[in-house]
Tab-separated table of C-alpha atoms and ligand atoms in Angstrom:
chain	number	residue	atom	x	y	z
A	1	MET	CA	109.984	262.793	131.639
A	2	LYS	CA	107.177	264.401	129.637
A	3	LYS	CA	104.751	266.291	131.913
A	4	ILE	CA	101.008	265.770	131.642
A	5	ILE	CA	98.625	268.717	131.863
A	6	VAL	CA	94.999	267.659	132.225
A	7	ALA	CA	92.004	269.953	131.751
A	8	ASN	CA	88.912	268.955	133.713
A	9	TRP	CA	86.032	270.961	132.264
A	10	LYS	CA	83.559	269.438	134.745
A	11	CYS	CA	79.948	270.305	133.762
A	12	ASN	CA	80.953	273.068	131.315
A	13	PRO	CA	80.230	274.617	128.840
A	14	GLN	CA	76.475	274.404	128.334
A	15	THR	CA	76.362	274.264	124.536
A	16	LEU	CA	78.137	272.293	121.842
A	17	ARG	CA	78.747	275.554	120.016
A	18	GLU	CA	80.781	276.925	122.938
A	19	ALA	CA	82.618	273.616	123.344
A	20	GLN	CA	83.571	273.610	119.659
A	21	LYS	CA	84.923	277.139	119.958
A	22	MET	CA	87.066	276.060	122.879
A	23	PHE	CA	88.313	272.913	121.088
A	24	LEU	CA	89.310	274.969	118.046
A	25	GLU	CA	91.087	277.579	120.159
A	26	LEU	CA	92.968	274.776	121.925
A	27	LYS	CA	93.922	273.089	118.686
A	28	GLN	CA	95.207	276.331	117.225
A	29	GLY	CA	97.128	277.239	120.354
A	30	ILE	CA	98.788	273.971	121.171
A	31	GLY	CA	101.916	272.533	119.666
A	32	ARG	CA	104.073	275.633	119.563
A	33	GLY	CA	106.899	274.201	121.544
A	34	GLU	CA	105.386	272.834	124.726
A	35	LYS	CA	106.661	269.422	125.605
A	36	ALA	CA	103.758	268.375	127.788
A	37	GLU	CA	101.023	265.913	126.953
A	38	ALA	CA	97.893	268.092	126.982
A	39	VAL	CA	94.745	266.175	127.875
A	40	VAL	CA	91.226	267.575	127.712
A	41	CYS	CA	88.374	265.978	129.649
A	42	PRO	CA	85.163	267.628	128.462
A	43	PRO	CA	81.641	266.419	129.301
A	44	PHE	CA	80.851	263.086	127.577
A	45	VAL	CA	78.425	264.685	125.123
A	46	TYR	CA	81.210	266.731	123.497
A	47	LEU	CA	83.786	263.953	123.175
A	48	ALA	CA	82.854	262.807	119.676
A	49	ARG	CA	83.102	266.337	118.296
A	50	ALA	CA	86.367	266.899	120.167
A	51	ALA	CA	87.812	263.740	118.623
A	52	GLU	CA	86.978	265.059	115.139
A	53	ILE	CA	88.461	268.476	115.808
A	54	PHE	CA	91.633	267.142	117.502
A	55	LYS	CA	92.343	264.577	114.780
A	56	GLY	CA	95.959	265.025	113.745
A	57	SER	CA	96.780	267.259	116.726
A	58	LYS	CA	98.810	266.383	119.827
A	59	ILE	CA	95.885	266.951	122.199
A	60	LYS	CA	94.571	263.837	123.929
A	61	LEU	CA	91.078	263.226	125.220
A	62	GLY	CA	89.739	261.885	128.492
A	63	GLY	CA	86.425	261.186	130.197
A	64	GLN	CA	85.549	262.574	133.626
A	65	ASN	CA	84.171	259.308	134.960
A	66	CYS	CA	82.950	255.982	133.659
A	67	ALA	CA	80.859	252.955	134.514
A	68	LEU	CA	81.900	250.002	136.629
A	69	THR	CA	81.368	247.536	133.835
A	70	GLU	CA	81.654	247.170	130.102
A	71	GLY	CA	77.987	247.420	129.224
A	72	GLY	CA	74.520	246.132	130.007
A	73	PRO	CA	71.527	247.312	131.999
A	74	TYR	CA	73.124	250.380	133.635
A	75	THR	CA	70.910	253.355	132.895
A	76	GLY	CA	72.803	256.583	132.478
A	77	GLU	CA	76.251	255.019	132.496
A	78	ILE	CA	79.072	255.427	129.974
A	79	SER	CA	81.563	252.555	129.716
A	80	ALA	CA	85.331	252.742	129.458
A	81	VAL	CA	85.118	250.859	126.161
A	82	MET	CA	82.743	253.500	124.750
A	83	LEU	CA	85.223	256.188	125.723
A	84	LYS	CA	88.072	254.296	124.115
A	85	ASN	CA	86.072	253.760	120.941
A	86	LEU	CA	85.436	257.507	120.773
A	87	GLY	CA	89.162	258.151	120.867
A	88	ALA	CA	89.711	258.867	124.560
A	89	LYS	CA	92.982	257.773	126.099
A	90	TYR	CA	92.336	258.739	129.718
A	91	VAL	CA	89.549	258.787	132.270
A	92	ILE	CA	89.398	260.678	135.571
A	93	LEU	CA	88.225	258.452	138.427
A	94	GLY	CA	87.333	259.233	142.022
A	95	HIS	CA	87.211	262.990	141.680
A	96	SER	CA	86.178	264.552	144.988
A	97	GLU	CA	83.021	265.868	143.347
A	98	ARG	CA	82.060	262.245	142.621
A	99	ARG	CA	83.177	261.046	146.043
A	100	ALA	CA	80.840	263.742	147.435
A	101	ILE	CA	77.903	261.963	145.778
A	102	GLY	CA	78.780	258.549	147.135
A	103	GLU	CA	81.787	257.076	145.315
A	104	ASP	CA	84.166	255.427	147.742
A	105	ASN	CA	87.595	253.784	147.519
A	106	VAL	CA	86.106	250.317	146.948
A	107	LEU	CA	84.038	251.488	143.988
A	108	ILE	CA	86.955	253.482	142.583
A	109	ASN	CA	89.156	250.368	142.865
A	110	GLN	CA	86.632	248.402	140.793
A	111	LYS	CA	86.458	251.184	138.225
A	112	ILE	CA	90.264	251.305	137.946
A	113	LYS	CA	90.356	247.568	137.190
A	114	ASN	CA	87.640	247.939	134.588
A	115	VAL	CA	89.312	250.938	132.962
A	116	LEU	CA	92.667	249.132	132.755
A	117	LYS	CA	90.914	246.145	131.212
A	118	GLY	CA	89.307	248.496	128.679
A	119	GLY	CA	92.705	249.858	127.648
A	120	LEU	CA	92.414	253.390	129.026
A	121	THR	CA	94.658	255.164	131.509
A	122	PRO	CA	92.886	256.033	134.755
A	123	ILE	CA	93.672	259.369	136.412
A	124	VAL	CA	92.820	258.603	140.024
A	125	CYS	CA	92.097	261.511	142.364
A	126	LEU	CA	93.172	261.434	145.995
A	127	GLY	CA	92.942	264.073	148.675
A	128	GLU	CA	91.830	265.049	152.131
A	129	THR	CA	89.041	267.414	153.210
A	130	ALA	CA	89.656	270.668	155.075
A	131	GLN	CA	88.389	269.032	158.272
A	132	GLN	CA	90.742	266.064	157.879
A	133	LYS	CA	93.662	268.414	157.290
A	134	GLN	CA	92.732	270.431	160.343
A	135	ASN	CA	92.646	267.201	162.385
A	136	ASN	CA	96.152	266.319	161.096
A	137	GLU	CA	94.731	263.299	159.284
A	138	THR	CA	96.119	264.082	155.826
A	139	PHE	CA	98.640	261.229	155.771
A	140	LEU	CA	96.255	258.762	157.369
A	141	ILE	CA	93.561	259.511	154.781
A	142	LEU	CA	95.998	259.476	151.871
A	143	GLU	CA	97.477	256.141	152.915
A	144	GLN	CA	94.003	254.638	153.245
A	145	GLN	CA	92.953	256.008	149.847
A	146	VAL	CA	96.093	254.783	148.076
A	147	ARG	CA	95.950	251.308	149.617
A	148	GLU	CA	92.215	250.869	149.033
A	149	VAL	CA	92.018	252.184	145.482
A	150	LEU	CA	95.013	250.034	144.493
A	151	GLN	CA	93.760	246.894	146.232
A	152	LYS	CA	94.613	243.733	144.250
A	153	ILE	CA	96.100	245.684	141.341
A	154	THR	CA	99.401	244.243	140.112
A	155	SER	CA	102.625	246.255	140.296
A	156	THR	CA	102.770	246.430	136.509
A	157	GLN	CA	99.246	247.813	136.422
A	158	VAL	CA	100.012	250.318	139.189
A	159	GLY	CA	102.741	251.622	136.901
A	160	LYS	CA	100.121	252.360	134.246
A	161	ILE	CA	97.910	254.461	136.510
A	162	ILE	CA	98.131	258.223	136.925
A	163	LEU	CA	97.495	259.459	140.450
A	164	ALA	CA	96.456	263.008	141.240
A	165	TYR	CA	96.871	264.612	144.641
A	166	GLU	CA	93.957	267.003	144.862
A	167	PRO	CA	93.494	268.332	148.395
A	168	ILE	CA	89.755	268.938	148.515
A	169	TRP	CA	90.209	272.167	150.457
A	170	ALA	CA	92.247	273.533	147.549
A	171	ILE	CA	89.765	272.692	144.791
A	172	GLY	CA	87.783	275.454	143.169
A	173	GLY	CA	88.371	277.982	145.892
A	174	GLY	CA	91.334	279.903	144.613
A	175	GLN	CA	93.367	278.714	147.618
A	176	SER	CA	96.029	276.435	146.180
A	177	CYS	CA	98.037	274.063	148.346
A	178	PRO	CA	101.471	275.437	149.304
A	179	ALA	CA	103.991	273.645	147.089
A	180	ASP	CA	106.118	272.400	150.006
A	181	PHE	CA	103.087	270.757	151.637
A	182	ALA	CA	101.995	269.233	148.303
A	183	LEU	CA	105.520	267.904	147.801
A	184	THR	CA	105.614	266.295	151.234
A	185	VAL	CA	102.314	264.562	150.505
A	186	ALA	CA	103.522	263.520	147.041
A	187	LEU	CA	106.656	261.940	148.509
A	188	PHE	CA	104.492	260.151	151.046
A	189	ILE	CA	102.231	258.804	148.271
A	190	ARG	CA	105.303	257.540	146.408
A	191	LYS	CA	106.499	255.848	149.618
A	192	ILE	CA	103.190	253.983	149.933
A	193	ILE	CA	103.391	252.960	146.254
A	194	SER	CA	106.874	251.652	146.932
A	195	GLN	CA	105.423	249.383	149.634
A	196	ILE	CA	102.452	248.298	147.511
A	197	ALA	CA	104.407	247.776	144.280
A	198	ASN	CA	108.166	248.439	144.337
A	199	PRO	CA	110.608	251.378	144.471
A	200	THR	CA	111.016	251.533	140.686
A	201	ILE	CA	107.272	251.852	140.098
A	202	ALA	CA	107.050	254.338	142.981
A	203	ARG	CA	109.642	256.525	141.287
A	204	ARG	CA	108.097	256.202	137.832
A	205	VAL	CA	104.361	256.342	138.531
A	206	SER	CA	102.799	259.555	137.253
A	207	LEU	CA	101.590	261.808	140.041
A	208	LEU	CA	99.790	265.059	139.297
A	209	TYR	CA	98.897	267.995	141.510
A	210	GLY	CA	95.437	269.553	141.289
A	211	GLY	CA	93.715	272.331	143.203
A	212	SER	CA	93.348	275.969	142.114
A	213	VAL	CA	96.225	275.781	139.650
A	214	ASP	CA	96.673	278.771	137.380
A	215	SER	CA	99.469	280.194	135.253
A	216	ALA	CA	100.817	282.118	138.247
A	217	ASN	CA	101.378	279.089	140.509
A	218	ALA	CA	101.731	276.190	138.014
A	219	GLU	CA	105.503	276.406	137.940
A	220	ASP	CA	105.718	275.810	141.713
A	221	TYR	CA	104.518	272.248	141.083
A	222	LEU	CA	105.995	271.729	137.628
A	223	LYS	CA	109.579	272.557	138.527
A	224	THR	CA	109.987	269.414	140.605
A	225	GLU	CA	110.322	265.862	139.332
A	226	ILE	CA	108.113	264.699	142.207
A	227	PHE	CA	105.066	265.887	140.270
A	228	SER	CA	104.532	264.590	136.753
A	229	GLY	CA	102.075	267.294	135.821
A	230	LEU	CA	98.861	269.064	136.754
A	231	LEU	CA	95.114	268.527	136.870
A	232	VAL	CA	93.497	271.865	136.137
A	233	GLY	CA	89.818	272.629	136.759
A	234	GLY	CA	88.523	276.205	136.665
A	235	ALA	CA	91.549	277.683	134.901
A	236	SER	CA	91.252	275.148	132.068
A	237	LEU	CA	87.992	276.742	130.948
A	238	LYS	CA	89.940	279.834	129.998
A	239	ILE	CA	91.770	278.433	126.999
A	240	LYS	CA	94.490	281.080	126.906
A	241	GLU	CA	95.227	280.398	130.572
A	242	PHE	CA	95.364	276.628	129.988
A	243	LEU	CA	97.684	277.108	127.000
A	244	LYS	CA	99.909	279.324	129.146
A	245	ILE	CA	100.097	276.590	131.817
A	246	ALA	CA	100.918	273.944	129.186
A	247	SER	CA	103.601	276.196	127.712
A	248	LEU	CA	105.444	276.273	131.066
A	249	THR	CA	106.515	272.654	130.693
B	1	PEP	C1	89.559	269.795	139.885
B	1	PEP	O1	88.367	269.905	140.141
B	1	PEP	O2	90.054	268.739	139.489
B	1	PEP	C2	90.372	270.996	140.060
B	1	PEP	C3	91.672	270.851	140.139
B	1	PEP	O3	89.695	272.158	140.130
B	1	PEP	P1	90.294	273.634	140.298
B	1	PEP	O4	91.515	273.739	139.434
B	1	PEP	O5	89.200	274.553	139.844
B	1	PEP	O6	90.628	273.792	141.738
């Protein structure tokens, strides 16, 4: 199956001029043979310009978060429908950096439902903290996250969601998760999905790995069918590095 390589630019870069330069470099560099679906999730304020630049290219766009509802009196929020109307296909939900400022599984579950209703594909982040890993709670936490974020979501809808295993201790620090550990967790996540939905969906659901991925370690996760692709943070800001990762697929 086609792999998905997602770039999460987080709160970068600081100017539209820099963002445009990066979009153009991406557009020029992509499409020379890689089979992956390359997805870029820039800050909201650059999405409209990205959509113009990427028109006619294979690169897809995503948001990094979105509102709980379609619209209304929600100061500072961006709705899934707005993202869709701008040309986005995906939206990252429940990133650990958003969980750190108060988002929990219940809220993420509501956002997933709203995003599916709005016609976008949610990329739902899951992962344990360093402390939880140290306490041997990885599987406990992951099971709780999977069950709670997928609460009352139909099997068919589960099949439309992309999950991303992003161990929090591996994010941003240059310490990636050993591939064998990531694979064990990924298989466990698929087992839970099999119980929640069914074995076919569990096999087919897209599951990404994220956490200090770069061109040197990307293949460790890409070479197995257990992972459907990668969620790349820091390394995605270096366009040549991101293109190199995408070219490995
Ligand atoms: C992320 O924040 O989603 C991420 C994977 O970051 P990094 O690649 O920098 O660890």
